[in-house]
Coordinates of C-alpha atoms in Angstrom, one line a residue:
M1222 CA -3.2 -0.2 33.7
I1223 CA -1.0 -2.9 35.2
P1224 CA 1.7 -1.4 37.4
A1225 CA 5.3 -2.3 36.6
S1226 CA 7.3 -4.5 38.9
P1227 CA 11.0 -4.7 38.8
G1228 CA 11.0 -8.4 37.8
G1229 CA 7.6 -8.4 36.0
T1230 CA 7.0 -8.6 32.3
W1231 CA 5.6 -5.1 32.0
G1232 CA 8.5 -3.7 34.1
E1233 CA 11.0 -5.4 31.8
L1234 CA 9.2 -4.0 28.8
A1235 CA 9.3 -0.5 30.3
S1236 CA 13.0 -0.8 30.9
S1237 CA 13.6 -2.1 27.4
L1238 CA 11.6 0.7 25.8
K1239 CA 13.5 3.4 27.8
Q1240 CA 16.7 2.0 26.5
S1241 CA 15.7 1.5 22.9
L1242 CA 13.4 4.4 22.0
D1243 CA 15.1 7.4 20.3
Y1244 CA 14.3 10.2 22.8
D1245 CA 15.3 12.9 20.4
Q1246 CA 12.7 11.7 17.9
L1247 CA 10.1 11.4 20.7
T1248 CA 10.6 15.1 21.7
N1249 CA 10.7 16.2 18.1
C1250 CA 6.9 15.6 17.9
M1251 CA 5.2 19.0 18.3
R1252 CA 1.7 17.5 18.8
C1253 CA 0.5 19.6 15.9
G1254 CA -1.8 16.9 14.6
F1255 CA -0.8 17.3 10.9
C1256 CA -0.3 13.5 10.9
L1257 CA -3.9 12.7 11.9
P1258 CA -5.6 13.0 8.5
A1259 CA -2.8 10.9 6.9
C1260 CA -3.2 8.0 9.3
P1261 CA -5.4 5.2 8.1
T1262 CA -6.2 3.8 11.5
F1263 CA -7.1 7.2 12.9
R1264 CA -9.3 7.9 9.8
E1265 CA -11.1 4.6 10.5
T1266 CA -11.6 5.1 14.3
G1267 CA -11.2 8.7 15.1
I1268 CA -9.4 7.6 18.3
E1269 CA -6.3 9.6 19.3
A1270 CA -4.4 6.5 20.5
E1271 CA -4.9 5.1 17.0
S1272 CA -2.9 8.0 15.5
P1273 CA 0.9 8.6 15.2
R1274 CA 0.6 11.5 17.6
G1275 CA -1.2 9.3 20.1
R1276 CA 1.2 6.4 19.8
I1277 CA 4.2 8.7 20.1
A1278 CA 2.6 10.2 23.3
L1279 CA 2.2 6.7 24.7
M1280 CA 5.9 5.9 23.9
K1281 CA 7.1 9.1 25.5
A1282 CA 5.0 8.6 28.6
V1283 CA 6.7 5.2 29.1
A1284 CA 10.1 6.7 28.4
D1285 CA 9.5 9.4 30.9
G1286 CA 8.3 6.9 33.5
L1287 CA 4.8 8.5 33.6
M1288 CA 3.0 5.2 32.7
D1289 CA 3.8 1.5 32.5
P1290 CA 3.2 -0.4 29.3
D1291 CA 0.4 -2.9 29.3
A1292 CA -1.6 -5.0 27.0
A1293 CA -3.4 -1.9 25.6
F1294 CA -0.1 -0.3 24.8
E1295 CA 1.0 -3.4 23.0
T1296 CA -2.3 -3.5 21.1
Q1297 CA -2.0 0.1 19.9
M1298 CA 1.5 -0.5 18.6
N1299 CA 0.3 -3.6 16.7
H1300 CA -2.7 -1.8 15.2
C1301 CA -0.4 0.6 13.3
L1302 CA 0.0 -0.5 9.7
G1303 CA 3.5 1.0 9.5
C1304 CA 2.6 2.7 6.2
R1305 CA 4.5 5.8 7.3
A1306 CA 2.0 8.2 5.6
C1307 CA 2.5 10.4 8.6
E1308 CA 6.1 11.1 7.9
P1309 CA 5.7 13.3 4.7
A1310 CA 2.9 15.2 6.6
C1311 CA 5.1 15.9 9.6
P1312 CA 6.6 19.4 9.7
A1313 CA 9.2 18.3 12.3
D1314 CA 10.4 15.3 10.2
V1315 CA 9.8 12.9 13.0
K1316 CA 11.0 9.4 12.1
Y1317 CA 7.9 7.7 13.2
G1318 CA 8.6 4.4 11.4
Q1319 CA 11.9 4.0 13.3
L1320 CA 10.2 4.7 16.6
L1321 CA 7.5 2.1 15.8
E1322 CA 10.2 -0.5 15.0
Q1323 CA 12.0 0.2 18.2
A1324 CA 8.8 -0.2 20.2
R1325 CA 7.8 -3.4 18.5
S1326 CA 11.3 -4.8 19.0
S1327 CA 11.0 -4.3 22.7
I1328 CA 7.5 -5.7 22.8
E1329 CA 8.6 -8.9 21.0
M1330 CA 11.4 -9.4 23.5
H1331 CA 9.0 -9.3 26.5
T1332 CA 5.5 -10.0 25.3
K1333 CA 3.5 -12.7 27.0
T1334 CA 0.3 -12.3 24.9
H1335 CA 1.4 -14.5 22.0
R1336 CA -0.2 -18.0 22.2
W1337 CA 2.2 -21.0 21.7
W1338 CA 1.2 -21.5 18.1
V1339 CA 1.8 -17.9 17.2
K1340 CA 5.3 -18.1 18.7
T1341 CA 5.9 -21.3 16.8
L1342 CA 4.7 -19.9 13.5
R1343 CA 6.7 -16.7 14.0
K1344 CA 9.9 -18.6 14.8
A1345 CA 9.3 -21.0 11.8
A1346 CA 8.8 -18.0 9.4
F1347 CA 11.3 -15.5 10.7
D1348 CA 14.1 -17.9 11.6
G1349 CA 13.4 -21.1 9.6
M1350 CA 12.1 -19.8 6.3
F1351 CA 12.6 -16.2 5.2
P1352 CA 16.4 -16.1 5.8
H1353 CA 17.0 -19.2 3.7
Q1354 CA 16.6 -18.7 -0.1
G1355 CA 16.8 -22.5 -0.7
R1356 CA 13.9 -23.2 1.7
M1357 CA 11.9 -20.4 0.1
R1358 CA 12.3 -22.1 -3.2
L1359 CA 11.2 -25.4 -1.6
L1360 CA 8.1 -23.6 -0.3
G1361 CA 7.6 -22.3 -3.8
G1362 CA 7.9 -25.8 -5.2
A1363 CA 5.3 -27.1 -2.6
L1364 CA 2.9 -24.4 -3.6
Q1365 CA 3.5 -25.1 -7.3
L1366 CA 2.7 -28.8 -6.7
Y1367 CA -0.4 -27.8 -4.8
Q1368 CA -1.6 -25.4 -7.5
R1369 CA -0.8 -27.6 -10.5
S1370 CA -1.3 -31.2 -9.4
G1371 CA -5.1 -31.0 -8.8
L1372 CA -4.5 -31.1 -5.1
R1373 CA -5.9 -27.5 -4.8
K1374 CA -9.1 -28.5 -6.6
L1375 CA -9.4 -31.6 -4.3
V1376 CA -8.9 -29.5 -1.2
R1377 CA -11.4 -26.9 -2.2
G1378 CA -13.9 -29.5 -3.3
A1379 CA -13.7 -31.4 0.0
G1380 CA -14.3 -28.1 1.9
L1381 CA -10.9 -28.4 3.7
M1382 CA -10.2 -24.7 3.3
R1383 CA -13.0 -24.1 5.8
L1384 CA -10.6 -25.3 8.5
F1385 CA -8.5 -22.2 8.0
P1386 CA -9.3 -18.7 9.1
A1387 CA -11.1 -16.5 6.6
P1388 CA -8.1 -14.2 5.8
M1389 CA -6.0 -17.3 4.9
R1390 CA -8.8 -18.7 2.7
E1391 CA -9.1 -15.4 0.9
M1392 CA -5.4 -15.2 0.3
E1393 CA -5.2 -18.7 -0.9
A1394 CA -7.8 -18.0 -3.5
I1395 CA -5.8 -15.1 -5.1
L1396 CA -2.2 -16.4 -4.9
P1397 CA -0.4 -16.2 -8.2
D1398 CA 1.3 -19.3 -9.6
A1399 CA 4.3 -20.1 -7.5
A1400 CA 7.7 -21.2 -8.8
Y1401 CA 10.3 -23.6 -7.6
K1402 CA 13.0 -22.0 -9.6
G1403 CA 13.8 -18.3 -8.9
V1404 CA 15.1 -15.8 -11.3
V1405 CA 18.7 -16.9 -11.2
E1406 CA 17.8 -20.5 -11.5
Q1407 CA 15.7 -19.7 -14.6
I1408 CA 17.8 -17.1 -16.5
G1409 CA 21.2 -17.0 -14.9
A1410 CA 23.0 -14.4 -12.8
F1411 CA 24.5 -11.9 -15.4
H1412 CA 22.6 -10.1 -18.2
P1413 CA 24.5 -7.5 -20.4
A1414 CA 23.0 -4.2 -21.4
K1415 CA 21.6 -3.8 -24.9
G1416 CA 23.4 -1.1 -26.8
D1417 CA 25.2 1.6 -24.9
R1418 CA 26.0 0.6 -21.4
I1419 CA 25.3 3.0 -18.6
A1420 CA 26.2 1.2 -15.4
T1421 CA 26.0 -2.2 -13.6
V1422 CA 23.1 -2.8 -11.4
G1423 CA 22.4 -5.5 -8.9
L1424 CA 18.9 -6.9 -8.8
F1425 CA 17.5 -7.4 -5.4
R1426 CA 15.3 -10.4 -6.0
G1427 CA 13.6 -10.7 -2.7
C1428 CA 12.1 -13.8 -1.1
I1429 CA 8.4 -13.6 -1.7
M1430 CA 9.1 -11.9 -5.1
D1431 CA 11.3 -14.7 -6.2
V1432 CA 8.7 -17.4 -5.3
L1433 CA 5.4 -15.8 -6.3
F1434 CA 6.5 -13.2 -8.8
T1435 CA 9.4 -14.7 -10.6
E1436 CA 8.2 -13.4 -13.9
T1437 CA 8.2 -9.9 -12.6
N1438 CA 11.8 -10.3 -11.6
K1439 CA 12.6 -11.6 -15.1
H1440 CA 10.8 -8.7 -16.7
T1441 CA 12.7 -6.3 -14.4
V1442 CA 16.0 -7.7 -15.7
E1443 CA 14.8 -7.3 -19.3
L1444 CA 13.6 -3.7 -18.9
L1445 CA 16.9 -2.8 -17.2
N1446 CA 18.9 -4.4 -20.1
E1447 CA 16.7 -2.5 -22.6
A1448 CA 17.4 0.7 -20.7
G1449 CA 21.2 0.2 -20.9
F1450 CA 22.2 -1.5 -17.7
D1451 CA 24.2 -4.6 -17.1
V1452 CA 22.4 -6.6 -14.5
V1453 CA 23.9 -9.0 -12.0
I1454 CA 21.9 -11.0 -9.5
P1455 CA 24.2 -12.0 -6.6
D1456 CA 23.3 -15.5 -5.5
A1457 CA 24.4 -15.0 -1.9
Q1458 CA 21.7 -12.3 -1.2
N1459 CA 18.7 -13.2 0.9
C1460 CA 15.5 -11.7 2.4
C1461 CA 15.7 -7.9 2.9
G1462 CA 14.6 -8.2 6.6
A1463 CA 11.5 -5.9 6.2
L1464 CA 9.1 -8.4 7.6
H1465 CA 11.4 -8.9 10.5
A1466 CA 11.9 -5.2 11.2
H1467 CA 8.2 -4.4 11.0
S1468 CA 7.3 -7.3 13.3
G1469 CA 9.8 -6.4 16.0
E1470 CA 12.5 -8.9 15.0
Q1471 CA 15.3 -6.3 14.8
E1472 CA 18.2 -8.7 15.3
G1473 CA 17.0 -10.9 12.6
A1474 CA 16.7 -7.9 10.3
K1475 CA 20.2 -6.8 11.1
S1476 CA 21.6 -10.2 10.4
L1477 CA 19.9 -10.4 7.0
A1478 CA 21.1 -6.8 6.2
R1479 CA 24.7 -7.8 6.9
R1480 CA 24.5 -10.7 4.5
N1481 CA 23.0 -8.6 1.7
I1482 CA 25.7 -5.9 2.1
S1483 CA 28.4 -8.5 1.7
A1484 CA 26.7 -10.0 -1.3
F1485 CA 26.3 -6.8 -3.2
E1486 CA 29.7 -5.3 -2.2
A1487 CA 31.3 -8.4 -3.6
A1488 CA 29.3 -8.0 -6.9
G1489 CA 30.8 -4.4 -7.3
V1490 CA 27.5 -2.9 -8.5
D1491 CA 26.8 0.8 -9.1
W1492 CA 23.1 0.5 -8.1
I1493 CA 21.0 -1.9 -6.2
V1494 CA 17.6 -2.2 -7.7
S1495 CA 14.4 -3.2 -6.0
N1496 CA 11.0 -3.8 -7.6
A1497 CA 9.2 -4.1 -4.3
G1498 CA 8.4 -1.0 -2.3
G1499 CA 8.3 -2.8 1.0
C1500 CA 11.8 -4.3 0.5
G1501 CA 13.2 -1.1 -1.0
A1502 CA 12.2 1.0 2.0
L1503 CA 14.3 -1.1 4.3
L1504 CA 17.2 -1.3 1.8
V1505 CA 17.5 2.5 1.8
E1506 CA 17.5 2.5 5.6
Y1507 CA 20.2 -0.2 6.1
D1508 CA 22.4 2.7 7.3
H1509 CA 20.0 3.5 10.1
L1510 CA 19.4 -0.2 10.9
L1511 CA 23.2 -0.7 11.4
H1512 CA 24.2 2.8 12.5
D1513 CA 25.3 1.5 15.9
D1514 CA 27.4 -1.3 14.5
P1515 CA 30.9 0.0 13.9
Q1516 CA 31.9 -3.0 11.9
W1517 CA 29.0 -2.7 9.5
S1518 CA 27.9 1.0 9.5
G1519 CA 30.3 1.9 6.6
G1520 CA 29.0 -1.0 4.4
A1521 CA 25.4 -0.2 5.3
A1522 CA 25.9 3.5 4.2
W1523 CA 27.4 2.2 1.0
F1524 CA 24.5 0.0 0.4
A1525 CA 21.8 2.5 1.3
K1526 CA 23.2 5.1 -1.0
R1527 CA 22.9 2.8 -4.0
A1528 CA 19.5 1.2 -3.3
V1529 CA 16.8 2.5 -5.7
D1530 CA 13.5 1.5 -7.0
V1531 CA 13.5 0.3 -10.6
S1532 CA 11.0 3.0 -11.8
K1533 CA 13.2 5.8 -10.5
L1534 CA 16.3 4.3 -12.1
L1535 CA 14.5 3.9 -15.5
V1536 CA 13.2 7.5 -15.4
E1537 CA 16.4 9.3 -14.2
H1538 CA 19.1 7.2 -15.8
G1539 CA 17.7 4.8 -18.3
L1540 CA 17.8 4.9 -22.0
L1541 CA 14.5 3.5 -23.0
Q1542 CA 13.7 4.8 -26.4
A1543 CA 11.1 7.6 -26.7
S1544 CA 9.2 7.4 -29.9
V1545 CA 5.7 8.1 -31.2
Q1546 CA 3.3 5.4 -31.8
T1547 CA -0.1 5.8 -33.4
A1548 CA -2.9 5.0 -31.1
V1549 CA -5.4 2.4 -32.1
P1550 CA -8.9 3.9 -32.1
V1551 CA -11.3 2.3 -29.6
G1552 CA -13.4 -0.4 -31.1
T1553 CA -10.7 -1.8 -33.4
Q1554 CA -9.0 -3.8 -30.7
G1555 CA -9.7 -7.4 -29.7
A1556 CA -12.3 -8.6 -27.3
A1557 CA -10.1 -8.2 -24.2
T1558 CA -10.0 -4.5 -24.6
A1559 CA -13.7 -4.2 -25.2
R1560 CA -14.2 -5.0 -21.6
V1561 CA -12.2 -2.0 -20.6
G1562 CA -15.0 0.5 -20.5
A1563 CA -13.7 1.7 -23.8
S1564 CA -16.5 4.2 -24.4
D1565 CA -14.8 6.5 -21.9
I1566 CA -11.4 6.3 -23.5
G1567 CA -10.3 8.8 -26.1
S1568 CA -9.5 7.8 -29.6
T1569 CA -5.9 8.9 -29.5
A1570 CA -3.1 8.3 -27.1
S1571 CA -2.1 11.2 -24.9
S1572 CA 1.0 12.0 -23.0
P1573 CA 2.0 14.9 -20.9
A1574 CA 5.5 14.7 -22.3
G1575 CA 4.6 16.4 -25.6
G1576 CA 3.3 13.2 -27.3
E1577 CA 6.3 11.1 -26.6
V1578 CA 5.7 7.6 -25.6
L1579 CA 7.9 4.8 -24.4
A1580 CA 8.6 2.0 -26.8
A1581 CA 11.4 -0.4 -27.5
D1582 CA 14.1 1.0 -29.6
P1583 CA 13.7 -0.5 -33.1
G1584 CA 17.5 -1.0 -33.1
R1585 CA 17.2 -3.2 -30.1
R1586 CA 14.2 -5.2 -31.0
G1587 CA 14.1 -8.6 -29.5
S1588 CA 16.3 -7.4 -26.6
C1589 CA 13.4 -7.5 -24.1
G1590 CA 13.9 -11.2 -23.8
G1591 CA 12.0 -12.2 -26.9
S1592 CA 12.8 -13.2 -30.4
N1593 CA 13.8 -10.9 -33.2
G1594 CA 10.2 -10.3 -34.3
A1595 CA 9.5 -6.7 -35.3
T1596 CA 5.8 -6.7 -34.4
P1597 CA 4.7 -5.5 -31.0
P1598 CA 2.5 -7.9 -29.1
A1599 CA -1.2 -7.4 -29.7
A1600 CA -1.8 -6.1 -26.2
A1601 CA 0.8 -3.4 -26.7
V1602 CA -1.2 -1.6 -29.4
E1603 CA -4.6 -1.8 -27.7
M1604 CA -5.8 1.3 -25.9
V1605 CA -6.4 0.7 -22.2
R1606 CA -7.2 2.8 -19.2
I1607 CA -4.8 2.4 -16.2
T1608 CA -4.7 3.6 -12.7
Y1609 CA -2.2 3.2 -9.9
Q1610 CA -2.2 2.4 -6.2
D1611 CA 1.0 3.7 -4.5
S1612 CA 3.2 1.4 -2.5
C1613 CA 3.2 3.2 0.9
H1614 CA 6.9 2.5 1.5
L1615 CA 7.9 3.5 -2.0
R1616 CA 6.0 6.8 -1.6
N1617 CA 6.6 7.7 2.0
V1618 CA 10.1 6.2 2.6
M1619 CA 11.8 6.1 -0.8
R1620 CA 9.9 9.3 -1.7
S1621 CA 9.4 7.9 -5.2
S1622 CA 5.8 8.5 -6.3
D1623 CA 6.6 10.6 -9.4
A1624 CA 8.7 8.0 -11.3
P1625 CA 5.9 5.4 -11.7
R1626 CA 3.5 8.0 -12.9
T1627 CA 6.1 9.4 -15.4
L1628 CA 6.5 5.9 -16.8
M1629 CA 2.8 5.2 -17.0
R1630 CA 2.0 8.5 -18.7
S1631 CA 4.7 7.8 -21.2
V1632 CA 3.4 4.5 -22.4
A1633 CA 1.7 4.3 -25.8
N1634 CA -2.0 3.7 -26.0
A1635 CA -2.5 3.9 -22.3
E1636 CA -4.7 6.5 -20.6
F1637 CA -3.6 7.1 -17.0
I1638 CA -6.3 8.0 -14.5
E1639 CA -5.2 9.1 -11.1
L1640 CA -6.8 7.1 -8.3
A1641 CA -8.3 9.3 -5.6
E1642 CA -6.4 8.7 -2.3
S1643 CA -3.9 6.5 -4.0
D1644 CA -1.5 7.7 -1.3
R1645 CA -3.6 5.9 1.3
C1646 CA -2.6 2.4 2.4
C1647 CA -4.6 -0.4 0.9
G1648 CA -4.5 -2.4 4.1
S1649 CA -1.9 -5.0 3.1
A1650 CA 1.1 -3.7 5.2
G1651 CA 3.2 -6.9 5.1
I1652 CA 1.2 -9.5 7.1
Y1653 CA -1.1 -6.9 8.6
N1654 CA -4.1 -8.2 6.6
L1655 CA -3.5 -11.6 8.2
T1656 CA -2.9 -10.4 11.8
Q1657 CA -5.4 -7.5 11.8
P1658 CA -8.0 -8.7 9.3
E1659 CA -10.9 -6.5 10.5
M1660 CA -9.1 -3.2 10.1
A1661 CA -7.4 -4.3 6.9
G1662 CA -10.8 -5.2 5.5
Q1663 CA -12.3 -1.8 6.3
I1664 CA -9.4 0.0 4.7
L1665 CA -9.6 -2.3 1.6
D1666 CA -13.4 -1.7 1.2
H1667 CA -12.8 2.1 1.2
K1668 CA -10.0 1.7 -1.3
M1669 CA -12.1 -0.3 -3.7
E1670 CA -14.8 2.4 -3.7
Q1671 CA -12.3 4.7 -5.2
V1672 CA -10.9 2.1 -7.5
K1673 CA -14.4 1.5 -9.0
R1674 CA -14.7 5.2 -9.9
T1675 CA -11.6 5.1 -12.2
N1676 CA -13.3 2.6 -14.6
A1677 CA -9.8 1.4 -15.3
Y1678 CA -8.9 -2.0 -16.7
Y1679 CA -5.4 -2.2 -15.2
L1680 CA -4.9 -1.5 -11.5
L1681 CA -1.1 -1.1 -11.2
T1682 CA 1.1 -1.1 -8.2
S1683 CA 4.8 -1.6 -7.2
N1684 CA 4.8 -4.0 -4.3
P1685 CA 3.9 -7.7 -4.0
G1686 CA 1.8 -7.2 -0.8
C1687 CA -0.2 -4.3 -2.4
L1688 CA -0.6 -6.4 -5.5
L1689 CA -2.1 -9.3 -3.6
Q1690 CA -4.3 -7.0 -1.6
M1691 CA -5.6 -5.3 -4.8
K1692 CA -6.3 -8.8 -6.3
L1693 CA -8.2 -9.6 -3.2
G1694 CA -10.2 -6.4 -3.4
I1695 CA -11.1 -7.0 -7.0
E1696 CA -12.2 -10.5 -6.2
K1697 CA -14.2 -9.5 -3.1
H1698 CA -16.0 -6.7 -4.9
G1699 CA -17.0 -8.7 -7.9
M1700 CA -14.8 -6.8 -10.4
S1701 CA -12.6 -9.7 -11.7
G1702 CA -14.3 -9.6 -15.1
D1703 CA -13.6 -5.9 -15.6
M1704 CA -10.2 -5.2 -14.0
Q1705 CA -6.8 -6.8 -13.5
A1706 CA -4.3 -6.0 -10.8
V1707 CA -0.8 -6.0 -12.3
H1708 CA 2.7 -5.1 -11.2
L1709 CA 3.9 -1.9 -12.9
V1710 CA 7.0 -3.7 -14.2
D1711 CA 4.9 -6.4 -15.9
F1712 CA 2.7 -3.8 -17.5
L1713 CA 5.7 -1.8 -18.8
H1714 CA 7.2 -5.1 -20.1
E1715 CA 4.1 -5.9 -22.0
R1716 CA 3.8 -2.5 -23.5
I1717 CA 7.4 -1.7 -24.3
C1718 CA 9.1 -4.9 -25.1
V1719 CA 8.9 -6.4 -28.6
R1720 CA 8.5 -10.1 -28.8

């Protein structure tokens, strides 16, 4: 342990931690250990310091002046995935995620462990890229050019990817097609509800989502329209700030939150809808993020109260038509479904909701963004087995794990199989799989052991980071011929909308 000195780095960090850590939350921890089985890093290592209880004990020891923070303290804070699976398990309702963000914010202000290129990359990403929607689209355009011009094939053929670290090479291999134009640039900013209007929702389009998953954003709009919502997409919105907050860049996160609050207040929306669990978790905590800002705390509370995941809004307030479709017996579908392990799938559709299944209202056909055709797409009548990996932040922070399952169980000709330990983090955790590749890889390997047992064809999830991690797991475990990782919204769009 390196002793603190009044002017030294660790001494400055200790002072900062004492000022920033919420002492009430630190003392709320009863040391009961209920959080231990829920913590991925403790499950992997069995080390107390790699658990929420251990990390809180370290924070409290610093706050009480019983120890000085050092490099080991910093390492333990950075090893945490921030999945917050410990919070639902905590009988004292300790806000561990907020304590972690406070600790990381102090660390980032005083750390001397970052190499110069790490500092440069962090500054470029957090200050120069994510806060600027236009620059994100330029990045999307550059990726699009790389992917479609033949440059990617040339780079791979020349072996240039070997110059990059393994985690970056693996991620490059499974990146979806990028887009230069985001959802607003492709389909416009306002989309009226089909049929009876329920309310006006504002779509939070995100930064990564709008570059790498533009189609998912478009499908989200179409599902919401189909369910009876006017959708507006405020152009002035920007990155949610989750990556900043989770990486200790608190001031950057606050700045982004203020801009988003202004954008959605001006739009006059009833709900603010996210289709990314990682973003949504911060959106619903804008009130906490800005609670000590008297100028913005009111607006932050207004925003947080309206933020909701798309699945929950569809289940609790949407008007998607429930009707009964006849299942197509296994063996009568096309070749694609024959790969699904169809021998294990029943010959009729089943639904816990008394046989009701979600489908497009015949009176609204064509309203899911397609033509006026009355025939569902071929894929929508094929029986498939599906499973689901929870987004940690959607489950543990937004507390919305039931809504995705309700939707999946209600889809025609889809057999939902619960994934064992779906509530366990997949190892993505924002950029954790890039900064802590060894631990992320261990967690992913265990996850894929459970995924294989489902024999599902679609592995669904509700967060872009989780989706990329699942794609990586499928690729690394040689399952790409038998399984696809897909965003829940894209699956629902394929199954419900009539083209």
